[in-house]
Short mmCIF file of C-alpha atoms in Angstrom, two decimals:
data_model
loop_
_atom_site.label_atom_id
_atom_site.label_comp_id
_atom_site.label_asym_id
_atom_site.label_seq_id
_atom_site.Cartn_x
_atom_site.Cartn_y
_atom_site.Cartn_z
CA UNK O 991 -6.34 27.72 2.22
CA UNK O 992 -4.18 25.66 -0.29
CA UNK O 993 -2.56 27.75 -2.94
CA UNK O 994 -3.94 24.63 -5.41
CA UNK O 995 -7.53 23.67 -3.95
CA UNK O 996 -8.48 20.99 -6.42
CA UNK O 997 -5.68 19.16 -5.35
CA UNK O 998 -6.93 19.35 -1.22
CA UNK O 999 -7.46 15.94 0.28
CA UNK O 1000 -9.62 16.32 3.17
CA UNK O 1001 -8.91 12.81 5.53
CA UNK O 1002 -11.77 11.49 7.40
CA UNK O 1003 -11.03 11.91 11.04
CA UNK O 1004 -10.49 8.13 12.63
CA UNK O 1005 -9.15 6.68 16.02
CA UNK O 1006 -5.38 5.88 15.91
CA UNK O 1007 -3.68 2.23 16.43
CA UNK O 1008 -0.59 0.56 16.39
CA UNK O 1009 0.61 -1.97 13.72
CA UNK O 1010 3.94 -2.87 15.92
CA UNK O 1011 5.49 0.40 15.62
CA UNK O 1012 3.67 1.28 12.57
CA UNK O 1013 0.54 4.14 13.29
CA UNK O 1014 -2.41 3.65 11.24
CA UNK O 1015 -4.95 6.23 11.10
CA UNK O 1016 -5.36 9.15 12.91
CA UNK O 1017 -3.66 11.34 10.68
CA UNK O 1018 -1.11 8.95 10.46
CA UNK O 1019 0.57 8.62 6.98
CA UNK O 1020 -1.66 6.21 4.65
CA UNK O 1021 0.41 2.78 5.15
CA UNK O 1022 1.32 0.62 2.01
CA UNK O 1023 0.95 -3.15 2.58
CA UNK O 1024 1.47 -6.56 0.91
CA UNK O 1025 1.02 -10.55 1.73
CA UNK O 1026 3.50 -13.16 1.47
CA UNK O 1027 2.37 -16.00 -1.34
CA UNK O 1028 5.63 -18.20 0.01
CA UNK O 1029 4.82 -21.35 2.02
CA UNK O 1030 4.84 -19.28 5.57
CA UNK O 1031 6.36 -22.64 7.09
CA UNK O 1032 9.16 -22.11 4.96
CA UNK O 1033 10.85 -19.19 7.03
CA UNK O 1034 13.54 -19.05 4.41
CA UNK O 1035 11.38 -18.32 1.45
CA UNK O 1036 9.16 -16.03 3.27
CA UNK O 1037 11.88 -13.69 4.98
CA UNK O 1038 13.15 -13.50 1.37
CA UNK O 1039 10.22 -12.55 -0.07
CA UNK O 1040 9.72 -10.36 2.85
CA UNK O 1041 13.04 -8.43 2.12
CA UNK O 1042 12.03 -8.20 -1.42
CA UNK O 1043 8.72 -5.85 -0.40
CA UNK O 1044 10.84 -3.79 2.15
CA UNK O 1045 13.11 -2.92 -0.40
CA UNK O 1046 10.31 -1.85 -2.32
CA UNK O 1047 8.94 0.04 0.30
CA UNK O 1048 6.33 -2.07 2.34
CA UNK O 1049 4.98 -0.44 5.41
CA UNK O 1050 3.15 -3.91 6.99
CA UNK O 1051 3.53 -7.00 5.33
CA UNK O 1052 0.66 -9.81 6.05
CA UNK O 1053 1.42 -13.65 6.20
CA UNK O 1054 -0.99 -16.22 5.99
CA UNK O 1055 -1.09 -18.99 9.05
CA UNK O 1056 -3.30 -21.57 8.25
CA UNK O 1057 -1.95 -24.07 10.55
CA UNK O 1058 0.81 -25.03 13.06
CA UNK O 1059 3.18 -25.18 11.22
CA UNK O 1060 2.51 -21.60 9.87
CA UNK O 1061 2.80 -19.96 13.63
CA UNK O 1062 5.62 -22.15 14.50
CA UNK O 1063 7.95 -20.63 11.47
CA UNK O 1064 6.19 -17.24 12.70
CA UNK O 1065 8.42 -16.33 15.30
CA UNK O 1066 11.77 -16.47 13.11
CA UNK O 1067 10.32 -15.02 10.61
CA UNK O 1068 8.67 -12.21 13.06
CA UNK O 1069 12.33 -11.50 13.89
CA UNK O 1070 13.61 -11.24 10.73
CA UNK O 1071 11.47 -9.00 9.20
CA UNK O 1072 12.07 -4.80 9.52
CA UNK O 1073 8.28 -3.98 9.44
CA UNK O 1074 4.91 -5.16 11.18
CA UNK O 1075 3.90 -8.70 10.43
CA UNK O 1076 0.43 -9.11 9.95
CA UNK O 1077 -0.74 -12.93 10.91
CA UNK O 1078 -4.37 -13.64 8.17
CA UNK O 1079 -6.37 -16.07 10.43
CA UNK O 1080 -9.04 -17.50 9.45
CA UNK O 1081 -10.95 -20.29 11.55
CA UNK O 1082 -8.73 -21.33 13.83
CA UNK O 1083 -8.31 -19.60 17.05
CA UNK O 1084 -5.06 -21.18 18.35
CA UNK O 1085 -3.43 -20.05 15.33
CA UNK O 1086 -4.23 -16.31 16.71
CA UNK O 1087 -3.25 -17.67 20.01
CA UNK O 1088 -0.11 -19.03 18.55
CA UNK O 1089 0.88 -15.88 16.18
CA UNK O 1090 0.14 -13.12 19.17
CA UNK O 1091 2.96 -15.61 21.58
CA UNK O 1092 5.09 -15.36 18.22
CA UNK O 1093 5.31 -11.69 17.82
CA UNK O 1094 2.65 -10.73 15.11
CA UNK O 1095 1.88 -6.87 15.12
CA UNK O 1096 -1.69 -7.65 14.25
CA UNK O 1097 -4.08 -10.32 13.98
CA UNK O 1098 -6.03 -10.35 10.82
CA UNK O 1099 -9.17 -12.23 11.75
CA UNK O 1100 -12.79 -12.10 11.95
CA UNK O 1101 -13.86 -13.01 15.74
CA UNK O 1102 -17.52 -14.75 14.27
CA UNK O 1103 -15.87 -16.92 12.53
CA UNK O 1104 -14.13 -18.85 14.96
CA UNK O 1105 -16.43 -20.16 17.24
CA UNK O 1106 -18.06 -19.35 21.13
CA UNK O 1107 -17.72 -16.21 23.03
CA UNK O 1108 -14.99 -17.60 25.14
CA UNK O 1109 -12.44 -18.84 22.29
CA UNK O 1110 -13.04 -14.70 20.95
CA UNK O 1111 -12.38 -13.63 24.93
CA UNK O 1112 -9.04 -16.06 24.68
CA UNK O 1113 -8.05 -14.75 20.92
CA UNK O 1114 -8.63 -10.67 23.11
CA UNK O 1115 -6.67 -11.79 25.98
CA UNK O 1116 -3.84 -12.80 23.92
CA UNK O 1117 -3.47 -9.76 21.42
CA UNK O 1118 -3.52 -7.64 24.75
CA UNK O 1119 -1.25 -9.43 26.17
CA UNK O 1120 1.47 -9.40 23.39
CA UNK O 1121 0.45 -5.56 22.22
CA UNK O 1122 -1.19 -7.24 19.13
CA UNK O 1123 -3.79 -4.68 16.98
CA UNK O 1124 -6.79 -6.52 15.03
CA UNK O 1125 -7.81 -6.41 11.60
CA UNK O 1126 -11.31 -7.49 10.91
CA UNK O 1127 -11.27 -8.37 7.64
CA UNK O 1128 -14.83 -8.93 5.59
CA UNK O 1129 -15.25 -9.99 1.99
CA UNK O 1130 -17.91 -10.23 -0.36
CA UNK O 1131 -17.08 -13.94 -0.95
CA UNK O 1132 -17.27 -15.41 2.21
CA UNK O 1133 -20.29 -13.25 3.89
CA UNK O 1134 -21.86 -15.17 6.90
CA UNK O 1135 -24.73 -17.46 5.22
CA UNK O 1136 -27.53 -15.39 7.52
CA UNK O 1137 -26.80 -12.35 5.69
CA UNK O 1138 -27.06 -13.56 2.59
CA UNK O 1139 -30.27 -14.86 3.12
CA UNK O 1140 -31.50 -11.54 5.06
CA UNK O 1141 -30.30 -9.48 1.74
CA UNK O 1142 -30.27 -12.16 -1.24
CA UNK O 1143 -26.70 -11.41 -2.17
CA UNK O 1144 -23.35 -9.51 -1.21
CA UNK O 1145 -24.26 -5.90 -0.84
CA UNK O 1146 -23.20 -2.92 0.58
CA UNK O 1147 -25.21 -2.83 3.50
CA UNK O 1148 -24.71 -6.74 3.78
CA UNK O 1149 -20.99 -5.96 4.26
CA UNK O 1150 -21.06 -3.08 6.51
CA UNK O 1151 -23.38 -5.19 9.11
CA UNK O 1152 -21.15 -7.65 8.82
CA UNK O 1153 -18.46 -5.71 10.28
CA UNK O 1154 -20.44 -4.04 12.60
CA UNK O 1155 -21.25 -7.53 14.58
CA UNK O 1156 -17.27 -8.34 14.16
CA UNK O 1157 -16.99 -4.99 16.05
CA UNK O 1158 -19.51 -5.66 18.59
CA UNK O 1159 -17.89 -8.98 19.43
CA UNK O 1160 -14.48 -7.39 20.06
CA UNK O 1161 -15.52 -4.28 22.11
CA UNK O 1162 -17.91 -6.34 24.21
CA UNK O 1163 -14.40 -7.38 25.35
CA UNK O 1164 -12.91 -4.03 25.92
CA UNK O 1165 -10.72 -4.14 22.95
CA UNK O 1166 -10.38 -1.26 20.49
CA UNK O 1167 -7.13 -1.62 18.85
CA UNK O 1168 -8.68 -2.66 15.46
CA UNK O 1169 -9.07 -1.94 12.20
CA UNK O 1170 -11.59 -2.68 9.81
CA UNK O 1171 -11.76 -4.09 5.53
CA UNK O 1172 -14.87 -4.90 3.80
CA UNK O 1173 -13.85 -5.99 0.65
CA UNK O 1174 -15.15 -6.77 -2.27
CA UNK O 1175 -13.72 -7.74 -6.42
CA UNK O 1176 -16.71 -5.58 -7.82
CA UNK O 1177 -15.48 -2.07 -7.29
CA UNK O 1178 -18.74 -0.60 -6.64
CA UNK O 1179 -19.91 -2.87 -3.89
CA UNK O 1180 -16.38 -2.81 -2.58
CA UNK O 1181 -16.36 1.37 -2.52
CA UNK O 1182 -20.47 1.77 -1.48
CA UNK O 1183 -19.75 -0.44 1.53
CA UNK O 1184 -16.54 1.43 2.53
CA UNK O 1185 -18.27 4.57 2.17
CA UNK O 1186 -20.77 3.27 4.52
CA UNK O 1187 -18.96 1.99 7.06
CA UNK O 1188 -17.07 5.25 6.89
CA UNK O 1189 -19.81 6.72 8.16
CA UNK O 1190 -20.55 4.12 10.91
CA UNK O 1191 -17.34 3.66 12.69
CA UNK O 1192 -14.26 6.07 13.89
CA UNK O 1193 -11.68 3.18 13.62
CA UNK O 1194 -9.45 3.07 10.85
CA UNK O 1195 -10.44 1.67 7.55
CA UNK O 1196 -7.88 -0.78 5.52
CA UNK O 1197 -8.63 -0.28 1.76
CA UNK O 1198 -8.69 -2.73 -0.96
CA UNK O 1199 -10.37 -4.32 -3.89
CA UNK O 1200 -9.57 -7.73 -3.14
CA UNK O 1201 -9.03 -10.75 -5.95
CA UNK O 1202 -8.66 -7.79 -8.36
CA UNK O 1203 -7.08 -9.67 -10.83
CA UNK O 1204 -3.58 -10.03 -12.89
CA UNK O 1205 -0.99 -6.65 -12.69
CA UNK O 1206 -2.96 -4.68 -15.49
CA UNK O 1207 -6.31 -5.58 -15.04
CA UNK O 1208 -6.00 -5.25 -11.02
CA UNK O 1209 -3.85 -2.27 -11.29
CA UNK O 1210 -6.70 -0.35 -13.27
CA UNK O 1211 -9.37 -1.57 -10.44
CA UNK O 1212 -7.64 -0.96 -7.86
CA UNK O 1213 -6.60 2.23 -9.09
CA UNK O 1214 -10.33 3.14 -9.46
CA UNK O 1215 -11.44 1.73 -6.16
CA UNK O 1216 -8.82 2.88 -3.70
CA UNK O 1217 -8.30 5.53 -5.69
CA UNK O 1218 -11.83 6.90 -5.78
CA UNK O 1219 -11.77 6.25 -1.69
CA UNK O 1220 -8.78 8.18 -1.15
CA UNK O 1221 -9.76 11.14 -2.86
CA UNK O 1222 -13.28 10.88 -0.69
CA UNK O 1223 -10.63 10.94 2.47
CA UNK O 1224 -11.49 7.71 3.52
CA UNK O 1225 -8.99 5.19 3.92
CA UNK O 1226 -5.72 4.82 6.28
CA UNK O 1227 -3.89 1.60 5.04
CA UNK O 1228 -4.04 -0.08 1.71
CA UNK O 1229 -3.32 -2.97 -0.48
CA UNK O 1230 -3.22 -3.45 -3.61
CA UNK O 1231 -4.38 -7.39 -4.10
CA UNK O 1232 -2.78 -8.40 -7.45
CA UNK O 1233 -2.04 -11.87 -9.54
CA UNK O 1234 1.57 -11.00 -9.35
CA UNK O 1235 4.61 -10.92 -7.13
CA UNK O 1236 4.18 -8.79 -3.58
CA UNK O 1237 6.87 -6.54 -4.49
CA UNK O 1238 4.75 -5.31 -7.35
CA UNK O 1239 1.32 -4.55 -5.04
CA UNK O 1240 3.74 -2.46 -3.27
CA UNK O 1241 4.86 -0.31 -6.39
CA UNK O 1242 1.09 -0.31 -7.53
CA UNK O 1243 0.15 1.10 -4.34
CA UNK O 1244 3.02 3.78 -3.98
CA UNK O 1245 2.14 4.44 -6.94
CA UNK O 1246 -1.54 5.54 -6.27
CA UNK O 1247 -0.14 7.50 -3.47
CA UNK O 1248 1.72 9.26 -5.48
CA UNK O 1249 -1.25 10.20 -8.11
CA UNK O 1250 -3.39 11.91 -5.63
CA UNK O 1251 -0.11 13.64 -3.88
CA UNK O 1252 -1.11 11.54 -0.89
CA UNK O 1253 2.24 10.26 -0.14
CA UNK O 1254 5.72 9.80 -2.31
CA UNK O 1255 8.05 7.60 -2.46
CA UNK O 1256 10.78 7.44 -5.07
CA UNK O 1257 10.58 9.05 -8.32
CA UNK O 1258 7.83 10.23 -10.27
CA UNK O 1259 8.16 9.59 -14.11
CA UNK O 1260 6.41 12.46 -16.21
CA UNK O 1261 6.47 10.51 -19.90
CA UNK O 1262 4.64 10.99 -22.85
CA UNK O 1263 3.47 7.94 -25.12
CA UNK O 1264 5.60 8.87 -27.81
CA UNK O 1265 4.46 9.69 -31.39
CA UNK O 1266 6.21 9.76 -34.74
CA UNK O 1267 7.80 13.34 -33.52
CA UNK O 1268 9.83 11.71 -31.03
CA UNK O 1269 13.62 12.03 -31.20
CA UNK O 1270 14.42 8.81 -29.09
CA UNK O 1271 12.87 5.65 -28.03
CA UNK O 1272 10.28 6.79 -25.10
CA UNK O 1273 8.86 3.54 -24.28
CA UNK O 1274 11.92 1.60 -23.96
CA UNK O 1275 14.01 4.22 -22.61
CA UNK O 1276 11.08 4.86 -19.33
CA UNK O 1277 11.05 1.23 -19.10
CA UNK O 1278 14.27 1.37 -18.34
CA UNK O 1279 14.75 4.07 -16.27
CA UNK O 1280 11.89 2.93 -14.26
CA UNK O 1281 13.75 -0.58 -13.49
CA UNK O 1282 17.29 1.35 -12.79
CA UNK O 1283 15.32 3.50 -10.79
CA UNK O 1284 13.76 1.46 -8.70
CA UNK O 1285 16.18 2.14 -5.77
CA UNK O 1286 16.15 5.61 -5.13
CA UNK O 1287 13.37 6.16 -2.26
CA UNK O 1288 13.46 10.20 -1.85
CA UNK O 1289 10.87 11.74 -3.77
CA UNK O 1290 11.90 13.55 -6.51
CA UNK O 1291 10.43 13.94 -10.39
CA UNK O 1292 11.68 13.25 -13.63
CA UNK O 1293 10.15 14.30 -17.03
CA UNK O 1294 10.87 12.20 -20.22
CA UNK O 1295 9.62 13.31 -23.44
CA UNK O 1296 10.22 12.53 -26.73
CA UNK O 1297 10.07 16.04 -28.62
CA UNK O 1298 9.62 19.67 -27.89
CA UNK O 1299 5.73 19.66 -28.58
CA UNK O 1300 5.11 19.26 -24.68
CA UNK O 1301 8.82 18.10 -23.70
CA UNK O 1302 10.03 22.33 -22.23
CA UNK O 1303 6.68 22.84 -20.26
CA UNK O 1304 6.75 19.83 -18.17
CA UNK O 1305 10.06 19.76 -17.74
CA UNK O 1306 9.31 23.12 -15.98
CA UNK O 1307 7.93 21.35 -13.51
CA UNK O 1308 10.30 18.39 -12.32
CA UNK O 1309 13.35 18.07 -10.95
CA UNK O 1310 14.57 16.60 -13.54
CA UNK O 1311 13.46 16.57 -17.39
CA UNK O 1312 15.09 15.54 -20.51
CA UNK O 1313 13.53 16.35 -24.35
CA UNK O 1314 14.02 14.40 -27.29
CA UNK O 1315 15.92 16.69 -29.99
CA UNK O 1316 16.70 16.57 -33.85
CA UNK O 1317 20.24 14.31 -34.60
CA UNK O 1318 20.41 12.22 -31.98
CA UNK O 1319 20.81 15.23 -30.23
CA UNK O 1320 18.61 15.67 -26.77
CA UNK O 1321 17.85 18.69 -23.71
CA UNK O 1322 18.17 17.80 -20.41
CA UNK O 1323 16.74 20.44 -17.58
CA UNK O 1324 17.37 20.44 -13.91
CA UNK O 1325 15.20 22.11 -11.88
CA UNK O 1326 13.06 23.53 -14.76
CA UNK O 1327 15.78 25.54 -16.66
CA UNK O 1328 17.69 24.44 -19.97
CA UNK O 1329 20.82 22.77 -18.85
CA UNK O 1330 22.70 21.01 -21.87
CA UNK O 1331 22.47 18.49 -23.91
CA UNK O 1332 22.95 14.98 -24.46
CA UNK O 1333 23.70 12.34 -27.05
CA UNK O 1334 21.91 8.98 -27.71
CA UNK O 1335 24.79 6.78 -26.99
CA UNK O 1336 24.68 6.64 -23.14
CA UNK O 1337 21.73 8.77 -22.24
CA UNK O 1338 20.24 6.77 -20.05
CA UNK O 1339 23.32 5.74 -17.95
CA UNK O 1340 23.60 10.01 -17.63
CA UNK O 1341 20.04 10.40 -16.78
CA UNK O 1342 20.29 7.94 -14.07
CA UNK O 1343 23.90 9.60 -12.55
CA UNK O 1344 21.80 12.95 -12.54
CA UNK O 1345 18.38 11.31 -10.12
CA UNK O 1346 21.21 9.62 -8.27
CA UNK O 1347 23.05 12.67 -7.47
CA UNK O 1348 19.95 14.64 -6.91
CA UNK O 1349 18.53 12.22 -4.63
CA UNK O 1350 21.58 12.22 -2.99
CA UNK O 1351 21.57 15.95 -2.58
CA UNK O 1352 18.17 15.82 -1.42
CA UNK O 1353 18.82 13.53 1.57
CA UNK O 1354 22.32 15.65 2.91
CA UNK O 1355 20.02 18.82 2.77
CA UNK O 1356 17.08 16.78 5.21
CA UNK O 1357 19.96 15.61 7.28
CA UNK O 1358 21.84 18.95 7.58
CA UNK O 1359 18.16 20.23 8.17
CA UNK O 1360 17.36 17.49 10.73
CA UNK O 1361 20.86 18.15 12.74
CA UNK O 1362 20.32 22.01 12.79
CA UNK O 1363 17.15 21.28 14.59
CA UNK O 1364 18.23 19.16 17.15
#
């Protein structure tokens, strides 16, 4: 048994597959992913972009290709690109011809909606024939028109049967390398259906609240949705569907990795909202740190408070932790214990030297670690 209980996770037990060289479920790590919002025919823009969500830590990156164009740019782009590429079909089934030829990972599509049994048997042919996985992807908003009328309106059990005939149409052809989203904006319909298809399949799930909304609003219900799921041990991949840049879903997601000790990535800010007792700026000085920060990827924690109300204890507890003081004058603490002090002028450049260095100390000890082994 954990030493800390409350904070056990138990995962719901699922089938593994392959994104590329990417496991999902299984056990696997939870995945983080994002989609491109560049023209996808514009390889340029998109690799960019697509550079921009590695570097903030994207597992599987989706991009949309809703025509020839689209699949034609996929291959360079395919190449380009350090993780999985996801290729979102829609209606079209030469496009998921067309994106399995050009590399895709995975083929985001749901096999009802684009047409007879034989164009579904052609899409199967070609993902097993290029090592493609499948993501069947069903949202609230664009449930087929039969369910709505068999349950009045998008519902939990509306979505789940939904997905359950996109199964049935892709193991009737012998193909089990999928994965499964039924999403929805309304966070309870989104997390009853997941729940219930949870309980109806052994594939992996991909999590989100989709059209969430702009980077505060969606944060908060995705946060709550995903959130809620991943606590329940149900979920394998996730993203974050945001108004905002890609590079940002990504953060938001690490971020809820990070809440619920799922996963880390980078550092963990421990700040208080600051109150008239501070003895420094808080909010501008975290803002800061969490921008300058924004390249270190080992794990580590780092505890910013403004006074010594609260400022000792959790410092106790990260790697790092620095304490407002009296004149200007401030406490910084590595590893828990009272270290020395620092002054205004050019604390945050220090702060920053000390994550660097510890992050840097942290990755020679995994390496030495890692060597030894061998």
């Amino acid at each position: 048994m954990s030493i800390r209980p409350w904070r056990d996770i138990q995962r719901r037990p699922s089938r593994q597959i392959m994104v590329g060289n990417v496991a999902v479920g299984g056990g696997a790590p939870v995945t983080v992913q994002t989609m491109t919002n560049t023209p996808t025919e514009d390889a340029k823009a998109t690799i960019d972009q697509i550079r921009r969500c590695e570097d903030a830590g994207a597992d599987i990156i989706r991009v949309s290709c809703p025509d020839e164009a689209s699949t034609a740019a996929l291959r360079q782009i395919v190449r380009a690109a350090k993780v999985p590429i996801v290729a979102d079909i829609h209606f079209h089934y030469k496009r998921a011809l067309e994106a399995a030829d050009a590399g895709a990972a995975c083929l985001r599509i749901n096999p009802g909606n684009i047409g007879s049994a034989e164009r579904v048997a052609e899409v199967v042919r070609a993902a097993k024939a290029n090592g493609c996985s499948m993501r069947i992807g069903v949202n609230a908003g664009s449930l087929e028109k039969d369910l709505l009328e068999k349950y009045g309106e998008p519902c939990p059990e509306a979505l789940v049967e939904s997905a359950l005939d996109h199964i049935k149409l892709l193991q009737d052809h012998d193909f089990h390398e999928y994965k499964v989203a039924v999403k929805a904006s309304d966070v309870f319909l989104a997390v009853s259906a997941y729940m219930g298809l949870a309980e109806a399949v052994d594939c992996p799930l991909h999590l989100g609240i989709t059209e969430a909304g702009g980077l505060i609003g969606g944060t908060v219900k995705s946060a709550i949705g995903i959130g809620n799921l991943l606590w329940a041990g149900i979920g394998d991949t996730i993203r974050v569907s945001l108004s905002a840049e890609p590079e940002e879903e990504v953060r938001v997601g690490f971020e809820i990795l990070k809440a619920l000790g799922i996963r880390n990535r980078g550092v963990r800010v421990v700040s208080c909202p600051s109150c008239a007792r501070q003895g420094f700026d808080v909010i501008r000085t975290v803002q800061t740190l969490e921008e300058r920060l924004q390249h270190i990827r080992v794990p580590l924690s780092l505890s910013v408070l403004g006074c010594v109300v609260n400022g000792p204890g959790e410092a106790r507890e990260t790697d790092i932790g620095l304490t407002g003081g009296g004149a200007g004058k401030h406490m910084v603490y590595l590893s828990g214990v009272t270290d020395h002090t620092v002054q205004d002028a050019g604390m945050v450049d220090h702060i920053v030297r000390l994550v660097e260095a510890k992050a840097a100390e942290i990755e020679a000890a995994e390496a030495a670690q890692a060597q030894a082994a061998e």
